[in-house]
Amino acid sequence: EPGQGVCATGAETRWQPHYGTISGTSMATPHVAGALALLYQAEPLLTPADAEELIQDTARKVKLNASYIEDPQNPGSTIHFGYGAGLLDVIAALDALGTPNAGQGAAGTEVTIFDGDADSGVAGAADVVKLTAQEYTEGPGVAGVAYRLTLRNATAFGSAASFTYRVAHNPNGRHYETSVVATSTTVTIPAPGPGNTAPASSVTRNGNVVTIRVPYSRLGYPPAGAPVHNVAATSADANGFVDFAPSPAGSTGTDTDLKPMYGRPFTVALAIPSPADGETVCTMPGKTQITDDPGDQLNAPPGFEPTVDIESIRVAEPQTGPLAGKLVLNFKVRGIPNGVLPSGTRWVLRFNITQANGSPRSPPAGQDDFFVGMTTESGPTRFVYGTTGVEPDPSLPAGARLFTISGDLDPASSFANDGTVQIVVADNTPLIGPFAPGDTLIKMFPTTRAPATPNNAAIYDQGEEFEYTLRAANACDVVVNLPPVAALSAVPTSGVAPLPVSFNGAGSSDPDAGDTIASYTLDFGDGTAPVTQAGASFNHTYAQPGNYVASLRVTDSRGLQSTSAAQVTVTVTNAQGATAPGAPTIGTATPGDREASITFTAPASDGGSPITSYTASCNPGNFSATGPGSPLVVGSLVNGTTYTCTVSATNAAGTGPASQPVQVTPRTVPGAPVIGAATPGDGQASLGFGAPSSNGGSPITGYTATCTPGNATGSSAASPIVVTGLQNGTTYSCTVSATNAAGTGPASAPVQVTPQGGTAPGDAMFANGFE
């Protein structure tokens, strides 16, 4: 059940027999780490390496949305990824053993999830061989995890037009999936949806490594110390999954249901503030306790998928209005089209109660917990409360849960077409109440489900477990959060360009007792990007003359931003008597692939004001690049086109004259020739070919033929090329490549040829009738 040890975070199932043995000792307990600790003490021959291997071998994962299947390692056992199998925090279990382990380093340390996962039968870009995780920050409150996915060969796509790479991960016990789509030249982020419930904020590829950045805001803001486990990766083409990682040795990638869980979990180290949403339990609809992945319902009644797909749970204890003094649980599903509910269905929250004095309020003997919810299982819609326990009937599957209804909830309970199921619990509800401030509803666990069925597949959807403590009587009397007030000063506020200015927002304040200024955002007013930081001091240099209005906004510790900005005007003038700089002295223009690198030296005169930038311009097309110094690389050019390029300098007074021009023709290596016939000869082969479709923007200066084995070569300015030094009777694979001023391009497709010896003189005499 949820919360019963490290293996059960955020999932519901009665523990299926999921045991392992060492020297005949059974680990038949959900408290796996504790059982291993006892075992470790009792079996001194269990080395740290043995313990880690045992734990990793015991934690398993299976395909999402798979049915219960047999655990091949433990005969008679069943496992299911969606219901908690494999949620083992390896590091916590090893710590419980007192066993040395790599653990996890400080915040920002890169953690290897798995490595060396190359699989036979899977090649090129399809084969996922390594996955690491590294936390990152991008500013106050913006943090996440960067997954680095290493492929065997990121450019070898074979017959596939593209591959989808997916990282599955369970932060804080909740399942998310992050997908990206790659071709041989691009890598992109698909739209959110099934298979991409936690979309990446960015994705890049460098060689064989694809880096996927996922903000923690898209992973439910897991708290520091929360485990991230069941981390795995897949690759898929248009026909389905191709590779699963981590995977067993010798895996061919065809087993879609079950893989041993060899990947190491890691632990959230960065403290992430919860979103500043302004929600409160004092007013309706309440404060959000959990959100749930969209579209993750299973085996829903046909046509009723939205009605059982959980979106969120909110809790309210309104201070005023018709629901004042009552506990309101807003159970939100995706929607209830036309107000029609499926029959035989429950929308329930299970929970236990810890009273303010620390003592439990226990359900009747033989029952596990309480529940409240909406049901259509016996006819008209009812809002009910009661208790749950494991069904003792031996004819039903093991672990089937029995819900015993004790009575009806407050008549204010209702549901709406938008999917809001409002469950109202009066303070005097028998069995559950009365409530008191400080009472805590623990292990609050939302599910949509059908009554117990023969295959024990009763749950349609489930949310993350949470707990809620009833508010104090005066909790809503706190003054509403007021916005902070920004204040800004600058020194100096005028001067000659380039003008360095120091800004300070330390005078900003917040009217609420206990609130502080958490961040400062300054827009310098000159078109540069605003800067957000925790400190109040900023430095900025204004390069050009003009009047600039700098604006500061501040955000308080509860996430509320100032409603108006504090402003300071900075006046920047030209240097006295300054003029535009002279013309730079241009040097070389080095051609590249669709670009040119222009070198130059500074002009003899800067005009009496420091040069702030240089601009290189290439025509035709007026392509340009700007930077602080030499060289400047002008891109987006057309290979094979001759461009005339100049460089000019800019200071506070303006832009000076252009340099003398220089010409450059961008280029790259030629394409692959089109190979034709290969004619065998005595110890040689003659290879015919056609020119490539592109010369790369520079004339082809020669062709080279290469025959293997042996790498024998031959060169020529045109077709054909004769390669000598070959062995008669040996079959060679030969290719042709073209060369221009930029270098040698790719080889043609191969052609095979087998050289043959000439006719011996004696044979010729016999052939002519002589002896």
Coordinates of C-alpha atoms in Angstrom, one line a residue, residues 337-696:
P337 CA -19.8 15.3 -21.2
N338 CA -23.5 16.1 -21.1
G339 CA -23.5 15.3 -17.4
V340 CA -23.6 11.6 -18.0
L341 CA -21.6 9.3 -15.7
P342 CA -20.6 5.7 -16.4
S343 CA -22.5 3.2 -14.2
G344 CA -20.6 0.9 -11.8
T345 CA -17.9 3.5 -11.1
R346 CA -16.4 5.2 -8.1
W347 CA -14.5 8.5 -7.6
V348 CA -12.9 8.1 -4.2
L349 CA -10.3 9.4 -1.8
R350 CA -8.9 6.9 0.7
F351 CA -7.2 8.2 3.9
N352 CA -6.3 7.7 7.5
I353 CA -6.6 10.2 10.3
T354 CA -3.9 11.4 12.8
Q355 CA -5.5 13.7 15.4
A356 CA -4.0 16.9 16.5
N357 CA -2.8 15.2 19.7
G358 CA -0.8 12.7 17.7
S359 CA -3.1 9.7 18.3
P360 CA -4.7 7.9 15.3
R361 CA -8.4 7.8 14.7
S362 CA -8.6 4.1 13.6
P363 CA -11.3 2.5 11.3
P364 CA -13.2 -0.5 12.7
A365 CA -11.4 -3.7 13.2
G366 CA -10.5 -5.5 10.0
Q367 CA -10.6 -2.3 8.0
D368 CA -7.5 -0.4 6.6
D369 CA -8.8 3.1 6.1
F370 CA -11.6 5.5 5.5
F371 CA -12.9 6.8 2.2
V372 CA -15.2 9.5 0.8
G373 CA -16.4 9.9 -2.8
M374 CA -19.0 9.7 -5.5
T375 CA -20.4 6.3 -6.8
T376 CA -22.7 5.0 -9.5
E377 CA -22.2 1.4 -8.6
S378 CA -25.7 0.6 -7.4
G379 CA -27.9 2.9 -9.5
P380 CA -28.4 6.7 -8.9
T381 CA -25.4 8.9 -8.2
R382 CA -24.6 9.0 -4.5
F383 CA -22.0 10.8 -2.4
V384 CA -20.9 8.4 0.3
Y385 CA -18.4 7.7 3.0
G386 CA -17.2 4.5 4.7
T387 CA -14.2 2.2 5.1
T388 CA -12.0 -0.1 3.0
G389 CA -10.3 -3.4 3.5
V390 CA -8.9 -6.3 1.6
E391 CA -11.6 -8.6 0.3
P392 CA -11.5 -11.9 2.3
D393 CA -13.5 -13.8 -0.3
P394 CA -11.1 -16.5 -1.7
S395 CA -13.0 -16.6 -5.0
L396 CA -11.8 -13.0 -5.7
P397 CA -8.2 -12.2 -6.7
A398 CA -5.7 -11.6 -4.0
G399 CA -5.6 -8.0 -2.9
A400 CA -9.0 -7.1 -4.3
R401 CA -10.3 -4.1 -2.2
L402 CA -13.7 -4.0 -0.6
F403 CA -15.5 -0.6 0.0
T404 CA -18.1 -0.7 2.8
I405 CA -20.5 2.3 2.6
S406 CA -21.5 3.7 6.0
G407 CA -23.7 6.6 4.9
D408 CA -24.3 9.6 2.7
L409 CA -22.2 12.8 2.7
D410 CA -23.4 16.4 3.0
P411 CA -26.1 17.2 0.4
A412 CA -24.0 20.1 -0.9
S413 CA -21.9 17.5 -2.7
S414 CA -22.3 17.7 -6.5
F415 CA -20.6 17.3 -9.9
A416 CA -20.4 19.5 -12.9
N417 CA -19.9 19.0 -16.6
D418 CA -16.4 20.5 -16.5
G419 CA -15.4 17.4 -14.4
T420 CA -15.5 19.0 -11.0
V421 CA -16.7 16.5 -8.4
Q422 CA -17.3 18.4 -5.2
I423 CA -17.2 16.1 -2.2
V424 CA -18.4 18.0 0.9
V425 CA -17.7 16.4 4.3
A426 CA -19.6 18.0 7.3
D427 CA -17.8 18.3 10.6
N428 CA -20.3 16.0 12.3
T429 CA -20.0 13.2 9.7
P430 CA -20.4 9.9 11.7
L431 CA -17.4 7.5 11.8
I432 CA -15.0 10.1 10.3
G433 CA -15.8 13.3 12.4
P434 CA -15.7 15.4 14.3
F435 CA -12.7 17.2 12.9
A436 CA -10.5 19.5 14.9
P437 CA -7.9 22.1 13.8
G438 CA -4.5 20.3 13.5
D439 CA -6.1 16.9 12.6
T440 CA -4.2 15.5 9.6
L441 CA -5.7 13.3 6.8
I442 CA -2.8 11.1 5.9
K443 CA -2.2 8.9 2.9
M444 CA -4.9 10.7 1.0
F445 CA -5.1 8.6 -2.2
P446 CA -7.4 9.5 -5.1
T447 CA -8.6 6.8 -7.6
T448 CA -11.3 6.3 -10.2
R449 CA -12.3 2.7 -10.2
A450 CA -14.9 0.0 -10.8
P451 CA -16.0 -2.6 -8.3
A452 CA -13.7 -5.6 -7.8
T453 CA -13.5 -7.6 -11.0
P454 CA -12.2 -11.1 -11.7
N455 CA -8.9 -9.8 -13.1
N456 CA -8.2 -7.3 -10.3
A457 CA -8.0 -4.5 -12.9
A458 CA -10.4 -2.2 -11.0
I459 CA -8.4 1.0 -11.1
Y460 CA -9.0 3.3 -14.1
D461 CA -6.7 6.2 -12.9
Q462 CA -4.9 7.2 -9.7
G463 CA -3.3 10.3 -8.4
E464 CA -0.3 10.9 -6.2
E465 CA -0.7 10.3 -2.4
F466 CA -0.8 13.4 -0.3
E467 CA -1.7 14.6 3.2
Y468 CA -3.7 17.6 4.5
T469 CA -3.7 19.2 7.9
L470 CA -6.9 21.0 8.9
R471 CA -6.3 24.7 9.3
A472 CA -6.4 26.6 12.6
A473 CA -9.5 28.6 13.4
N474 CA -7.9 31.9 12.7
A475 CA -5.8 30.9 9.7
C476 CA -8.0 32.9 7.3
D477 CA -7.7 36.1 9.4
V478 CA -4.2 36.8 7.9
V479 CA -4.0 40.0 5.8
V480 CA -4.1 39.2 2.1
N481 CA -0.7 39.2 0.5
L482 CA 0.1 42.7 -0.7
P483 CA 2.5 43.4 -3.6
P484 CA 6.0 44.6 -2.9
V485 CA 7.2 48.1 -3.8
A486 CA 10.2 48.6 -6.1
A487 CA 12.7 51.4 -5.6
L488 CA 15.7 52.2 -7.9
S489 CA 18.7 54.4 -7.9
A490 CA 21.5 54.9 -10.4
V491 CA 25.0 56.4 -10.4
P492 CA 25.8 58.2 -12.6
T493 CA 22.6 59.2 -14.5
S494 CA 24.4 61.0 -17.3
G495 CA 27.7 61.0 -19.1
V496 CA 29.7 60.3 -22.3
A497 CA 29.3 57.0 -24.2
P498 CA 30.3 54.4 -23.4
L499 CA 28.8 55.1 -20.0
P500 CA 29.1 52.5 -17.2
V501 CA 26.2 52.8 -14.7
S502 CA 25.6 51.1 -11.3
F503 CA 22.0 50.5 -10.4
N504 CA 20.7 49.6 -6.9
G505 CA 17.3 48.4 -5.8
A506 CA 18.0 47.9 -2.1
G507 CA 15.4 50.5 -1.2
S508 CA 12.6 48.1 -2.4
S509 CA 10.3 46.9 0.3
D510 CA 7.3 44.7 1.1
P511 CA 4.4 45.8 3.3
D512 CA 3.6 42.3 4.6
A513 CA 5.1 41.2 7.9
G514 CA 7.5 38.4 7.3
D515 CA 7.7 38.8 3.5
T516 CA 11.1 39.6 1.9
I517 CA 12.2 40.6 -1.6
A518 CA 13.1 37.4 -3.4
S519 CA 14.2 38.7 -6.8
Y520 CA 14.9 41.8 -8.7
T521 CA 14.2 42.2 -12.5
L522 CA 15.9 45.2 -14.2
D523 CA 15.2 46.3 -17.8
F524 CA 18.0 48.7 -18.8
G525 CA 15.9 50.3 -21.5
D526 CA 18.4 50.0 -24.4
G527 CA 17.0 46.9 -26.0
T528 CA 19.2 44.4 -24.1
A529 CA 17.5 41.5 -22.3
P530 CA 16.2 42.3 -18.8
V531 CA 18.2 40.7 -16.0
T532 CA 16.6 38.8 -13.0
Q533 CA 18.7 38.0 -10.0
A534 CA 18.5 37.6 -6.2
G535 CA 20.8 40.6 -5.5
A536 CA 19.8 44.3 -5.6
S537 CA 22.9 45.6 -7.4
F538 CA 23.4 45.7 -11.2
N539 CA 26.1 47.1 -13.5
H540 CA 25.5 48.0 -17.1
T541 CA 27.3 50.0 -19.8
Y542 CA 25.4 52.1 -22.4
A543 CA 27.3 52.1 -25.7
Q544 CA 25.4 54.6 -27.7
P545 CA 24.2 58.2 -27.1
G546 CA 20.5 58.5 -26.1
N547 CA 18.0 58.8 -23.3
Y548 CA 17.3 55.4 -21.6
V549 CA 14.6 54.6 -19.1
A550 CA 15.7 51.8 -16.8
S551 CA 12.8 49.9 -15.0
L552 CA 12.9 47.7 -11.9
R553 CA 10.2 45.2 -10.8
V554 CA 10.6 43.1 -7.6
T555 CA 9.0 39.8 -6.5
D556 CA 8.4 38.9 -2.9
S557 CA 9.0 35.6 -1.1
R558 CA 5.4 34.5 -1.7
G559 CA 5.8 35.0 -5.4
L560 CA 3.9 38.3 -5.8
Q561 CA 5.4 40.9 -8.2
S562 CA 5.3 44.7 -7.8
T563 CA 2.3 46.2 -9.6
S564 CA 4.4 49.2 -10.9
A565 CA 8.0 49.6 -11.8
A566 CA 10.5 52.0 -10.3
Q567 CA 12.3 54.0 -13.1
V568 CA 15.4 56.0 -13.6
T569 CA 16.3 58.0 -16.8
V570 CA 20.0 57.7 -17.9
T571 CA 21.2 60.3 -20.5
V572 CA 24.2 59.3 -22.6
T573 CA 26.0 61.9 -24.9
N574 CA 28.8 61.8 -27.5
A575 CA 32.3 62.4 -26.4
Q576 CA 33.2 66.1 -26.8
G577 CA 34.5 66.6 -30.4
A578 CA 34.4 62.9 -31.2
T579 CA 33.9 61.7 -34.8
A580 CA 33.3 58.3 -36.3
P581 CA 36.4 56.1 -36.5
G582 CA 38.4 55.5 -39.6
A583 CA 38.4 52.5 -41.9
P584 CA 39.7 49.2 -40.6
T585 CA 42.5 47.5 -42.6
I586 CA 41.1 44.4 -44.0
G587 CA 43.2 41.2 -44.1
T588 CA 42.2 37.8 -45.4
A589 CA 38.8 36.3 -46.2
T590 CA 38.8 32.6 -45.6
P591 CA 36.1 30.7 -47.3
G592 CA 34.0 28.0 -45.4
D593 CA 30.9 26.1 -45.9
R594 CA 28.3 28.8 -46.6
E595 CA 30.3 31.3 -44.7
A596 CA 33.4 33.5 -44.8
S597 CA 35.8 34.5 -41.9
I598 CA 37.0 38.0 -42.4
T599 CA 40.2 39.2 -40.5
F600 CA 41.1 42.8 -40.1
T601 CA 43.0 45.3 -37.9
A602 CA 41.7 48.4 -36.1
P603 CA 41.7 51.7 -37.9
A604 CA 44.5 54.2 -37.4
S605 CA 42.0 56.6 -35.6
D606 CA 39.1 55.8 -33.3
G607 CA 37.7 59.3 -33.7
G608 CA 38.3 60.3 -30.2
S609 CA 35.8 57.7 -28.7
P610 CA 36.5 54.0 -28.1
I611 CA 35.4 51.6 -30.8
T612 CA 32.4 49.6 -29.6
S613 CA 31.9 47.2 -32.5
Y614 CA 32.9 46.2 -36.0
T615 CA 30.5 45.1 -38.9
A616 CA 31.5 42.9 -41.8
S617 CA 29.3 43.1 -44.9
C618 CA 29.3 40.8 -47.9
N619 CA 27.5 41.4 -51.3
P620 CA 25.5 40.5 -53.2
G621 CA 22.7 40.0 -50.7
N622 CA 24.0 42.4 -48.0
F623 CA 24.9 39.6 -45.5
S624 CA 26.6 40.9 -42.4
A625 CA 28.1 40.0 -39.0
T626 CA 28.8 42.3 -36.0
G627 CA 31.3 41.7 -33.1
P628 CA 33.9 43.4 -30.9
G629 CA 36.9 42.4 -32.9
S630 CA 38.6 40.3 -35.6
P631 CA 37.7 37.9 -37.1
L632 CA 34.0 38.2 -38.0
V633 CA 32.3 35.2 -39.6
V634 CA 29.5 36.1 -42.1
G635 CA 27.1 33.2 -42.6
S636 CA 24.1 32.2 -44.7
L637 CA 26.1 32.6 -47.9
V638 CA 25.7 30.5 -51.1
N639 CA 28.6 28.1 -51.9
G640 CA 30.2 28.9 -55.3
T641 CA 29.1 32.5 -55.3
T642 CA 31.8 35.2 -55.2
Y643 CA 31.2 37.9 -52.6
T644 CA 32.8 41.3 -52.1
C645 CA 33.3 42.0 -48.4
T646 CA 34.2 45.1 -46.3
V647 CA 34.6 45.9 -42.6
S648 CA 33.6 49.2 -40.8
A649 CA 34.0 50.4 -37.2
T650 CA 31.5 52.0 -34.9
N651 CA 32.0 54.3 -31.8
A652 CA 29.7 56.6 -29.8
A653 CA 29.8 59.1 -32.6
G654 CA 28.7 56.7 -35.3
T655 CA 29.9 54.3 -38.0
G656 CA 33.0 55.1 -40.0
P657 CA 33.9 54.3 -43.6
A658 CA 34.3 50.8 -44.9
S659 CA 37.6 49.2 -45.5
Q660 CA 39.0 48.2 -48.9
P661 CA 37.0 45.2 -50.3
V662 CA 38.2 41.7 -50.4
Q663 CA 36.6 38.8 -52.4
V664 CA 35.8 35.4 -51.2
T665 CA 33.9 32.4 -52.6
P666 CA 32.4 30.1 -49.9
R667 CA 32.8 26.4 -50.5
T668 CA 32.6 23.0 -49.1
V669 CA 33.8 19.5 -50.2
P670 CA 32.2 18.0 -53.3
G671 CA 29.4 15.4 -53.1
A672 CA 29.9 11.7 -53.8
P673 CA 30.6 10.7 -57.4
V674 CA 28.1 8.3 -59.1
I675 CA 30.1 5.1 -59.6
G676 CA 29.5 3.0 -62.7
A677 CA 31.1 -0.1 -64.2
A678 CA 34.2 -1.8 -62.7
T679 CA 36.2 -3.6 -65.3
P680 CA 38.6 -6.3 -64.0
G681 CA 42.2 -6.7 -65.4
D682 CA 45.4 -8.5 -64.7
G683 CA 46.2 -7.3 -61.1
Q684 CA 44.1 -4.2 -61.6
A685 CA 40.6 -2.7 -62.0
S686 CA 39.3 0.1 -64.2
L687 CA 36.5 2.1 -62.5
G688 CA 34.1 4.3 -64.4
F689 CA 32.1 7.0 -62.7
G690 CA 30.1 10.2 -63.2
A691 CA 30.8 13.6 -61.5
P692 CA 28.9 14.4 -58.3
S693 CA 25.8 16.5 -58.4
S694 CA 27.5 19.3 -56.4
N695 CA 31.2 20.4 -56.7
G696 CA 30.7 22.2 -53.3

